mmCIF file with all atom_site columns, C-alpha atoms in Angstrom:
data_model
loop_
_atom_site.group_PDB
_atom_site.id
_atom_site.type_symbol
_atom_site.label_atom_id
_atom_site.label_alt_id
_atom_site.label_comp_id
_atom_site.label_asym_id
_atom_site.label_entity_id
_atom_site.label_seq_id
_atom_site.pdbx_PDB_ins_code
_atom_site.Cartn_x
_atom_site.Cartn_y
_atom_site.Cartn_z
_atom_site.occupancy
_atom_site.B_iso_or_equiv
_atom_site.pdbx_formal_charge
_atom_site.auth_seq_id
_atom_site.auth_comp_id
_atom_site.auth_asym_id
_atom_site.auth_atom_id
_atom_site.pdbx_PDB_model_num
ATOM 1   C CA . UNK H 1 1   ? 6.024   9.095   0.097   1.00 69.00 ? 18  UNK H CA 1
ATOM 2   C CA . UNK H 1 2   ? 4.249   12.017  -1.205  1.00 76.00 ? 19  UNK H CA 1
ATOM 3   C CA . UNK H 1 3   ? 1.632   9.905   -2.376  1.00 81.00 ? 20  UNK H CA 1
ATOM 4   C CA . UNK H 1 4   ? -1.257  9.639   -0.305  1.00 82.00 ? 21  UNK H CA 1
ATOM 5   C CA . UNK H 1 5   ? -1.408  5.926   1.503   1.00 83.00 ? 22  UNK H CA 1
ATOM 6   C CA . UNK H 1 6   ? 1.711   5.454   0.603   1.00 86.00 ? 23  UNK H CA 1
ATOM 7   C CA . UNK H 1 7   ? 3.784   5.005   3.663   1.00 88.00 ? 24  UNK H CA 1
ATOM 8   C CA . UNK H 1 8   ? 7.626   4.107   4.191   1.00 90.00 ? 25  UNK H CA 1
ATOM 9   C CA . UNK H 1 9   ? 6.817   0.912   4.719   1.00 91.00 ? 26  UNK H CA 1
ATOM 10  C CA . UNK H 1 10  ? 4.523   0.754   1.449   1.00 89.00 ? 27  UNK H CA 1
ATOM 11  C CA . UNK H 1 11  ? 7.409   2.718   -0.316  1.00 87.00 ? 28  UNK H CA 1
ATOM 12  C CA . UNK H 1 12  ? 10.212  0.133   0.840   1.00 90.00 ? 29  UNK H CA 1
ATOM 13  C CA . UNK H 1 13  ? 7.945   -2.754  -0.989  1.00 89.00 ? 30  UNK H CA 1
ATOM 14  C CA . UNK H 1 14  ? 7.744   -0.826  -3.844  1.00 87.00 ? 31  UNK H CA 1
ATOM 15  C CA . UNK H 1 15  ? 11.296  -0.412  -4.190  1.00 88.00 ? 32  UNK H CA 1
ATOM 16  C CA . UNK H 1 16  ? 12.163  -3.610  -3.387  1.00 91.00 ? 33  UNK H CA 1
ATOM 17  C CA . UNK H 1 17  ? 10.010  -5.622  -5.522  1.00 87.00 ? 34  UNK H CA 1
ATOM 18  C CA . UNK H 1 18  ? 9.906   -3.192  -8.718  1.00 87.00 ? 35  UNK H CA 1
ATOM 19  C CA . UNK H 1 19  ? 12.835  -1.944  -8.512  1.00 84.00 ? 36  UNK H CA 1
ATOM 20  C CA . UNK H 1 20  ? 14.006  1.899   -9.055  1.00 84.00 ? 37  UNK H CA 1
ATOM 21  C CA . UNK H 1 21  ? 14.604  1.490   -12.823 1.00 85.00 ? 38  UNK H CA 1
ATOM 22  C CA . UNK H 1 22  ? 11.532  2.198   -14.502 1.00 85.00 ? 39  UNK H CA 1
ATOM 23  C CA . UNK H 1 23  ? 13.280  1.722   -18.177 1.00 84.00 ? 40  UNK H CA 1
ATOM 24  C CA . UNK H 1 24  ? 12.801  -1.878  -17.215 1.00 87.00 ? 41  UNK H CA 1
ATOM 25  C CA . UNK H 1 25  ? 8.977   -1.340  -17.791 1.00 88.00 ? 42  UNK H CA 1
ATOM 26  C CA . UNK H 1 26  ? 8.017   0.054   -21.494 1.00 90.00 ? 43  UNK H CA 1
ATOM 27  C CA . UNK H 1 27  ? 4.865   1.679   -19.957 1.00 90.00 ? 44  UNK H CA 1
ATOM 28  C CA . UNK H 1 28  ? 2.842   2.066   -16.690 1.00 88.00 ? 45  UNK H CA 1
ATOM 29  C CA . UNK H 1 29  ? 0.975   -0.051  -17.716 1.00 87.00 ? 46  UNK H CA 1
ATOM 30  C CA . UNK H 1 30  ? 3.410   -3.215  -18.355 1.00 89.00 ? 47  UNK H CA 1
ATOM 31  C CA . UNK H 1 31  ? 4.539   -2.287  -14.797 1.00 88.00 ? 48  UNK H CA 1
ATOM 32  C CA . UNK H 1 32  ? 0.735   -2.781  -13.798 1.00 88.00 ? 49  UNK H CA 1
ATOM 33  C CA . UNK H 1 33  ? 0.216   -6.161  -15.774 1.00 87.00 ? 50  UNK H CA 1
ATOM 34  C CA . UNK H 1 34  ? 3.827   -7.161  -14.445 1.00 89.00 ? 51  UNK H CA 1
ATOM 35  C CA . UNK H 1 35  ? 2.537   -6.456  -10.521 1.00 89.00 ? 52  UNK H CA 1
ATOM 36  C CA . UNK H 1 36  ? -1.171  -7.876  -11.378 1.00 86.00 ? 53  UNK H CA 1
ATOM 37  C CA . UNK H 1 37  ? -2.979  -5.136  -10.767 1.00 86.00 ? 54  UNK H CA 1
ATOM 38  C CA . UNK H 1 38  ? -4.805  -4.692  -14.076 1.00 82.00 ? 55  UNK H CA 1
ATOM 39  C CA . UNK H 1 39  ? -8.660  -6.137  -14.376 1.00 70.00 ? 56  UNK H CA 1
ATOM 40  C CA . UNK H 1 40  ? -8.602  -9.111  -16.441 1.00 67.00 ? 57  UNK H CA 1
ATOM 41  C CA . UNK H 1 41  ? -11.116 -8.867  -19.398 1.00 69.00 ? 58  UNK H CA 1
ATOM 42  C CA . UNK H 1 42  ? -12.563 -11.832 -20.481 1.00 73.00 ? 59  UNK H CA 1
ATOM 43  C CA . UNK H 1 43  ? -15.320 -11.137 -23.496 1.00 75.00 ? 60  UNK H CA 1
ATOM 44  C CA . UNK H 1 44  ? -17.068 -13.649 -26.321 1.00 77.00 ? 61  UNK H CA 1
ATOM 45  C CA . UNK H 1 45  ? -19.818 -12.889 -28.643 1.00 79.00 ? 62  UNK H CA 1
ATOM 46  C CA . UNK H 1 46  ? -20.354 -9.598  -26.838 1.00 76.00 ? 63  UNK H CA 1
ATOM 47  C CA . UNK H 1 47  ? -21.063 -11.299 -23.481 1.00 80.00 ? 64  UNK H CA 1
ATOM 48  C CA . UNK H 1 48  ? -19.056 -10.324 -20.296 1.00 75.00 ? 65  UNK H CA 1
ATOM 49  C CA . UNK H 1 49  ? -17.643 -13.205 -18.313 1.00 72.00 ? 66  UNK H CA 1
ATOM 50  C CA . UNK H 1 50  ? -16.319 -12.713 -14.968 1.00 69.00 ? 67  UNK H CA 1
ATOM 51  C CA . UNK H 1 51  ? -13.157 -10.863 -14.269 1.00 70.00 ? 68  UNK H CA 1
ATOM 52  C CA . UNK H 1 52  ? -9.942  -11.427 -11.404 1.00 72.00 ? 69  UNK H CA 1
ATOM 53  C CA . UNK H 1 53  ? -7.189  -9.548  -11.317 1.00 74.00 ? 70  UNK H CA 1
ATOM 54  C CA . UNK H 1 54  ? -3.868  -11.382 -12.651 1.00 76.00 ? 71  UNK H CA 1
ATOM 55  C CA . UNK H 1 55  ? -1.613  -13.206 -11.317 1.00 80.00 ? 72  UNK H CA 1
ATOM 56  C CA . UNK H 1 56  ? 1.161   -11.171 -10.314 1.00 82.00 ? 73  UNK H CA 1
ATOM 57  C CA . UNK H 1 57  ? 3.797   -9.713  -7.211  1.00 80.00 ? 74  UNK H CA 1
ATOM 58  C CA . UNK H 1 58  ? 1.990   -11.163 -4.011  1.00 84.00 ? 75  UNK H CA 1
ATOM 59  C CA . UNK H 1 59  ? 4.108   -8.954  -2.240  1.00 91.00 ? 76  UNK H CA 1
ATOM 60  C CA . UNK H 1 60  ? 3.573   -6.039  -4.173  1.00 88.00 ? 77  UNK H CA 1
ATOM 61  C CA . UNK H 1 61  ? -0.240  -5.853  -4.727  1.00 88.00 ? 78  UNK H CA 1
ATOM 62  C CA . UNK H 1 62  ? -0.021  -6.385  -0.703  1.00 90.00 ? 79  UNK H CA 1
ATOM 63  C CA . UNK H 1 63  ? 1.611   -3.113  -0.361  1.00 91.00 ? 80  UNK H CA 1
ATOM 64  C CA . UNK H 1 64  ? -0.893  -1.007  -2.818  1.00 90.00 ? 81  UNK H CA 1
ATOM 65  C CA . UNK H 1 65  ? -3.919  -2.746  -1.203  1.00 89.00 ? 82  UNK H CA 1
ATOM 66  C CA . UNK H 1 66  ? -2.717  -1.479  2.375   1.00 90.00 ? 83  UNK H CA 1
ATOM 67  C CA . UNK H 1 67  ? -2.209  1.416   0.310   1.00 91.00 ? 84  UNK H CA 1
ATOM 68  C CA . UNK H 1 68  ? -5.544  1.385   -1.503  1.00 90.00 ? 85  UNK H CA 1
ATOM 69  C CA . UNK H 1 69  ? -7.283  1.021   1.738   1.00 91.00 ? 86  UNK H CA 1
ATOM 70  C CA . UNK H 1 70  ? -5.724  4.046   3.614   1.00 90.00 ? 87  UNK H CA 1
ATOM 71  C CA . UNK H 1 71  ? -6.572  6.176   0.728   1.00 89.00 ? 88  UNK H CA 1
ATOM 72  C CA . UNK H 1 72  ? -9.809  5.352   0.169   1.00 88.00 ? 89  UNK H CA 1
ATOM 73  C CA . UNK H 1 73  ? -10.513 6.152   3.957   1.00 88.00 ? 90  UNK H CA 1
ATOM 74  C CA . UNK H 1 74  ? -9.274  9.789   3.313   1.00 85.00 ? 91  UNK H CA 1
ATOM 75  C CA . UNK H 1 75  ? -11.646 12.995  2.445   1.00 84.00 ? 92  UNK H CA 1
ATOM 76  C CA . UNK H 1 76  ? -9.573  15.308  0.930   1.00 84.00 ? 93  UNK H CA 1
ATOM 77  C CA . UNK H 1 77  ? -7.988  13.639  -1.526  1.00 86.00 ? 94  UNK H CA 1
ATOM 78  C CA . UNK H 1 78  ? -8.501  13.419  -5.452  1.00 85.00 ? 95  UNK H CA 1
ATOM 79  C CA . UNK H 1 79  ? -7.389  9.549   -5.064  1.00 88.00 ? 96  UNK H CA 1
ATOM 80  C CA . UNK H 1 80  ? -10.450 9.222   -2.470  1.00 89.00 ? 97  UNK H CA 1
ATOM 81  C CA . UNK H 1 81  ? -12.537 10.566  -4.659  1.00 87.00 ? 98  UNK H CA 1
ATOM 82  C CA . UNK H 1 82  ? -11.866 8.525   -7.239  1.00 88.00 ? 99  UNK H CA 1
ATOM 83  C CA . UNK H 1 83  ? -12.449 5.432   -4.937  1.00 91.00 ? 100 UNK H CA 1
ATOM 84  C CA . UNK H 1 84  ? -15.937 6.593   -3.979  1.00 88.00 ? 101 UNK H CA 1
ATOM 85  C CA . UNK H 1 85  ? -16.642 7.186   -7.416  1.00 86.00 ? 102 UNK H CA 1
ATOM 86  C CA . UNK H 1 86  ? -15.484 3.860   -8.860  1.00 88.00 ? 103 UNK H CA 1
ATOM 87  C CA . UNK H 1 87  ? -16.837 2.025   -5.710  1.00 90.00 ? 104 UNK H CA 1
ATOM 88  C CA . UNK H 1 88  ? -20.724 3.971   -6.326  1.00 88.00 ? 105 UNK H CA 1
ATOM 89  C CA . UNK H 1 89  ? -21.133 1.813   -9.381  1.00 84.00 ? 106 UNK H CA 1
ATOM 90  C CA . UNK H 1 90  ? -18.593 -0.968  -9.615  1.00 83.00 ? 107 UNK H CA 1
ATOM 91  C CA . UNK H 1 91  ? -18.222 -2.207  -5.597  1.00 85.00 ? 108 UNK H CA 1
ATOM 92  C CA . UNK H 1 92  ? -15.767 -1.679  -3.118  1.00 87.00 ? 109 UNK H CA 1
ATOM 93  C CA . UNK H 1 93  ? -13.599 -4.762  -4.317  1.00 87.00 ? 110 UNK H CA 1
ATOM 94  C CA . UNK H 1 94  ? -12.969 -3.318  -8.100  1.00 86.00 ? 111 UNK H CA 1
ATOM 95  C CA . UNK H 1 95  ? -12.197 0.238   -6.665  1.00 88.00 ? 112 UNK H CA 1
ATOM 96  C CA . UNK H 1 96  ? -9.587  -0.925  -3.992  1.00 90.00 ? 113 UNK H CA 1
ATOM 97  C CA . UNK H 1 97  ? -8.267  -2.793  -7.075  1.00 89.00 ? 114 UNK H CA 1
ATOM 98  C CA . UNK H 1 98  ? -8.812  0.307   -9.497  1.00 89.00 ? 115 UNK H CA 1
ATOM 99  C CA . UNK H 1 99  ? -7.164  2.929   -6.946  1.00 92.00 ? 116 UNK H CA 1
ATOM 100 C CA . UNK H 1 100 ? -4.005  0.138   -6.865  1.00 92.00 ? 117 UNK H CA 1
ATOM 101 C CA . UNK H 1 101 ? -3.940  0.040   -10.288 1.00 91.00 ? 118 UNK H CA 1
ATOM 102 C CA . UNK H 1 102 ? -3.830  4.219   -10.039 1.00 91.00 ? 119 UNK H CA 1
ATOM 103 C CA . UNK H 1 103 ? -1.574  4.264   -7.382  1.00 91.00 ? 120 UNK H CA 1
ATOM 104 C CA . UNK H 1 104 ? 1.293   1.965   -9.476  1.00 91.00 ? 121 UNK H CA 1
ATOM 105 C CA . UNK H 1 105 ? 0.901   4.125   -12.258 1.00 90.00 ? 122 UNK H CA 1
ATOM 106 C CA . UNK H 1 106 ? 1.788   7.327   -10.253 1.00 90.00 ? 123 UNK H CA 1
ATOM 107 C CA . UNK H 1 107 ? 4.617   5.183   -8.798  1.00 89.00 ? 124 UNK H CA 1
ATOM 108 C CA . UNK H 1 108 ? 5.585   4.189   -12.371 1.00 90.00 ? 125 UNK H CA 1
ATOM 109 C CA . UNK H 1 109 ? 5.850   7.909   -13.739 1.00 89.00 ? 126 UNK H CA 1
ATOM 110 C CA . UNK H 1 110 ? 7.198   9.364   -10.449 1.00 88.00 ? 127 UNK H CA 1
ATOM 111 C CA . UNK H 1 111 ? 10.452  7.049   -10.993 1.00 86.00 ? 128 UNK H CA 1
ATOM 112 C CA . UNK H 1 112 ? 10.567  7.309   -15.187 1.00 88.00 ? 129 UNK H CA 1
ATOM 113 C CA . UNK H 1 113 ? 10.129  10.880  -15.624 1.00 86.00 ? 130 UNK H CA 1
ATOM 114 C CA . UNK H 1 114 ? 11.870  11.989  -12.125 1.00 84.00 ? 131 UNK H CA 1
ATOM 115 C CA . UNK H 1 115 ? 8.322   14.254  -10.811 1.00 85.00 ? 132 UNK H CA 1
ATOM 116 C CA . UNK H 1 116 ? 6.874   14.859  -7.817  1.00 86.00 ? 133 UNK H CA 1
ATOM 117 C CA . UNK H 1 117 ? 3.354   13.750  -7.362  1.00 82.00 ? 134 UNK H CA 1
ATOM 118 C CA . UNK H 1 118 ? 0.622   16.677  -7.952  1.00 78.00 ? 135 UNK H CA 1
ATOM 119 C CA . UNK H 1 119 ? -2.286  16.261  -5.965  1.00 79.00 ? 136 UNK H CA 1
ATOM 120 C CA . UNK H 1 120 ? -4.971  17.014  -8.383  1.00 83.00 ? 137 UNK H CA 1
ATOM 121 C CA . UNK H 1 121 ? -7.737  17.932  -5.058  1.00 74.00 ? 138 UNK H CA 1
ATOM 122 C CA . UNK H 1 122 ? -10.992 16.779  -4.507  1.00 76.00 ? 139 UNK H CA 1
ATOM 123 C CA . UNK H 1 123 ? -12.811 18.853  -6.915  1.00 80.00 ? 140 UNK H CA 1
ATOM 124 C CA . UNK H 1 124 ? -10.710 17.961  -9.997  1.00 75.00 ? 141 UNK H CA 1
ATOM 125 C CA . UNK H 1 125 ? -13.944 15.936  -11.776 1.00 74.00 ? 142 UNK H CA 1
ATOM 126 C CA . UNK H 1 126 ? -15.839 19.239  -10.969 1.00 75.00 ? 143 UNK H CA 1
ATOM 127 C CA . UNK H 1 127 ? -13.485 21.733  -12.444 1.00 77.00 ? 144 UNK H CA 1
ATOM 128 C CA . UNK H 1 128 ? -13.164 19.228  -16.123 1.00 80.00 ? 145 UNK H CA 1
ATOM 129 C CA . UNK H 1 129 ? -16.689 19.600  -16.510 1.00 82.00 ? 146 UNK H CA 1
ATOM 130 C CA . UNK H 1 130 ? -18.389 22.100  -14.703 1.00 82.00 ? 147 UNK H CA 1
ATOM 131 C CA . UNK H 1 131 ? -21.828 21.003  -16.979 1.00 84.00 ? 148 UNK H CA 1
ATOM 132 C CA . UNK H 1 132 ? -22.003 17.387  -15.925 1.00 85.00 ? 149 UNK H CA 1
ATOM 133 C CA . UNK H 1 133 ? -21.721 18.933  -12.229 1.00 82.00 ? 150 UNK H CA 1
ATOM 134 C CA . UNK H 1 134 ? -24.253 21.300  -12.193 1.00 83.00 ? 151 UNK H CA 1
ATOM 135 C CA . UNK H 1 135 ? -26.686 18.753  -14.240 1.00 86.00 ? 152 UNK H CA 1
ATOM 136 C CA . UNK H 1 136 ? -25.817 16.349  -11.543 1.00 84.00 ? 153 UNK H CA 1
ATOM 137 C CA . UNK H 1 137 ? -26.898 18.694  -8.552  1.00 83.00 ? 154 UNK H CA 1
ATOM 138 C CA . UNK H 1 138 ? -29.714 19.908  -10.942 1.00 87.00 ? 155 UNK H CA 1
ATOM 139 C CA . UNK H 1 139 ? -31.317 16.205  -10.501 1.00 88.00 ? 156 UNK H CA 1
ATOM 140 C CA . UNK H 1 140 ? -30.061 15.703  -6.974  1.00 87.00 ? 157 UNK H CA 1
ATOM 141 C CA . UNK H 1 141 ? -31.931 19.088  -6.268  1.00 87.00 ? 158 UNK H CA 1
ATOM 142 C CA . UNK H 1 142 ? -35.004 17.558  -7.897  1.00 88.00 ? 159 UNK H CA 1
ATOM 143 C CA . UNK H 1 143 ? -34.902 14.779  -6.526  1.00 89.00 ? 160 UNK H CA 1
ATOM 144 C CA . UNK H 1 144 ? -34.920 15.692  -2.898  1.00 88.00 ? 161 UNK H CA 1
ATOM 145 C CA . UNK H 1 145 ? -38.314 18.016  -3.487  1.00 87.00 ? 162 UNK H CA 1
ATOM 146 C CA . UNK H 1 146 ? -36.300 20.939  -4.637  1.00 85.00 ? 163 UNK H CA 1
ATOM 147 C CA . UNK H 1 147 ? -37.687 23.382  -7.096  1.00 83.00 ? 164 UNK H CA 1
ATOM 148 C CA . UNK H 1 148 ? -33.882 24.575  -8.976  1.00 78.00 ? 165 UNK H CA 1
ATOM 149 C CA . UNK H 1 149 ? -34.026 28.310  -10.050 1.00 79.00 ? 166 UNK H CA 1
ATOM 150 C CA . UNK H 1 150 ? -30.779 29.029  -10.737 1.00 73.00 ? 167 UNK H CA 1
ATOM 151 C CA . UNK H 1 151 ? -29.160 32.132  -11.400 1.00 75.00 ? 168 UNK H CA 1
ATOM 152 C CA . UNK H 1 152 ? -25.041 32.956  -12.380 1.00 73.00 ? 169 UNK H CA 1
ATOM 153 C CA . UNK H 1 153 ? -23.505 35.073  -9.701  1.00 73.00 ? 170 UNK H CA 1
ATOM 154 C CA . UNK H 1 154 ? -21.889 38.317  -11.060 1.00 73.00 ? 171 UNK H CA 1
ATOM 155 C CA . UNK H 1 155 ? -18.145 38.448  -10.525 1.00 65.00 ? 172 UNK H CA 1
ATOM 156 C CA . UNK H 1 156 ? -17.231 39.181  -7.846  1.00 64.00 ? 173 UNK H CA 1
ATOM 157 C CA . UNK H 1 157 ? -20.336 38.716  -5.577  1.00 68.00 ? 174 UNK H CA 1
ATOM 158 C CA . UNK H 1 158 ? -20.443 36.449  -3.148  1.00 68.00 ? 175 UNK H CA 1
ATOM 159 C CA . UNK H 1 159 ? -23.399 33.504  -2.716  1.00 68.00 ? 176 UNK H CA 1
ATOM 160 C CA . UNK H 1 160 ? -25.708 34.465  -0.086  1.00 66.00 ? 177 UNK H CA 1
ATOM 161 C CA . UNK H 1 161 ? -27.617 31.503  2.012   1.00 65.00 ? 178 UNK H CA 1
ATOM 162 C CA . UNK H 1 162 ? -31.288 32.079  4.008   1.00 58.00 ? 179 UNK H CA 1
#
C-alpha cells in the first residue's frame, strides 16, 4: 500500500487475483498481458489499426483502474505526472490504461524482488534531461510574448524575482 492509489481494498484484489508468487509470472510484463492491461498492437503494411486492451482479469484491471483514477487525480506524484503526460498527447482513456499498466508492473517487482516502492517525485523527467526542460520552457517562454535571456546562476546564489 505504499503505492500511490493503491488502497487496501485495491491491494486485497491484487492479492487475490494474482496471487503473491510472482515466480508464476516470467516477467512484468507476462503478469501485464496475463491481467490485460497491455495496449494491443495491431499493424499491416505500416498502417495503424485501432487498438483495445486484451482480454484479461475483469476483476483485476477493476482494481488498477480505481487505482489509475486516484492517481491520476494526485499532484505530487511521479505516477501523476506520468498520467498528464501520456494523457497531453494520447487521451485520457490510453493514460488511465498506461498508468495501470505502470502500476502492475510496480506491483509485479515489489512481490519478485521483495522492495519497497521508491517514489521517483514529480520532477524525475526534469532531472533525466535537464536540456529537453529548459528547451521546453525556452518555447513556452516564447510563446507567451516572452523575450528568454537566460543566464546560469553561480553556486550558491539564489534566483531573484521582480
Amino acid at each position: 500500500m505504499t503505492v500511490p492509489g493503491i488502497s487496501r481494498n485495491v491491494a486485497n484484489v491484487i492479492i487475490a487475483e494474482a496471487g503473491v508468487d510472482m515466480n508464476v509470472f516470467e516477467t512484468a510484463g507476462h503478469l501485464a498481458s496475463w491481467a490485460g492491461v497491455c495496449p494491443s498492437q495491431n499493424e499491416s503494411a505500416g498502417r495503424v489499426k485501432s487498438t483495445q486492451t486484451r482480454p484479461g482479469d475483469h476483476y483485476l484491471k477493476a482494481a488498477l483502474g480505481i487505482a489509475a483514477l486516484a492517481v491520476s487525480r494526485s499532484k505530487t506524484t511521479y505516477l501523476a505526472v506520468k498520467y498528464r503526460r501520456i494523457q497531453s498527447h494520447a487521451g485520457a482513456l490510453r493514460a488511465v490504461v498506461a498508468l495501470q499498466h505502470t502500476l502492475l508492473v510496480i506491483v509485479w517487482n515489489m512481490l519478485h524482488d521483495g522492495v519497497v516502492y521508491d517514489e521517483l517525485g514529480i520532477d524525475h523527467y526534469d532531472k533525466t534531461n535537464p536540456e529537453r526542460t529548459k528547451k521546453r520552457l525556452l518555447r513556452r517562454m516564447v510563446s507567451l510574448g516572452f523575450e528568454p535571456n537566460l543566464t546560469p546562476l553561480s553556486a550558491g546564489s539564489s534566483p531573484s524575482f521582480s
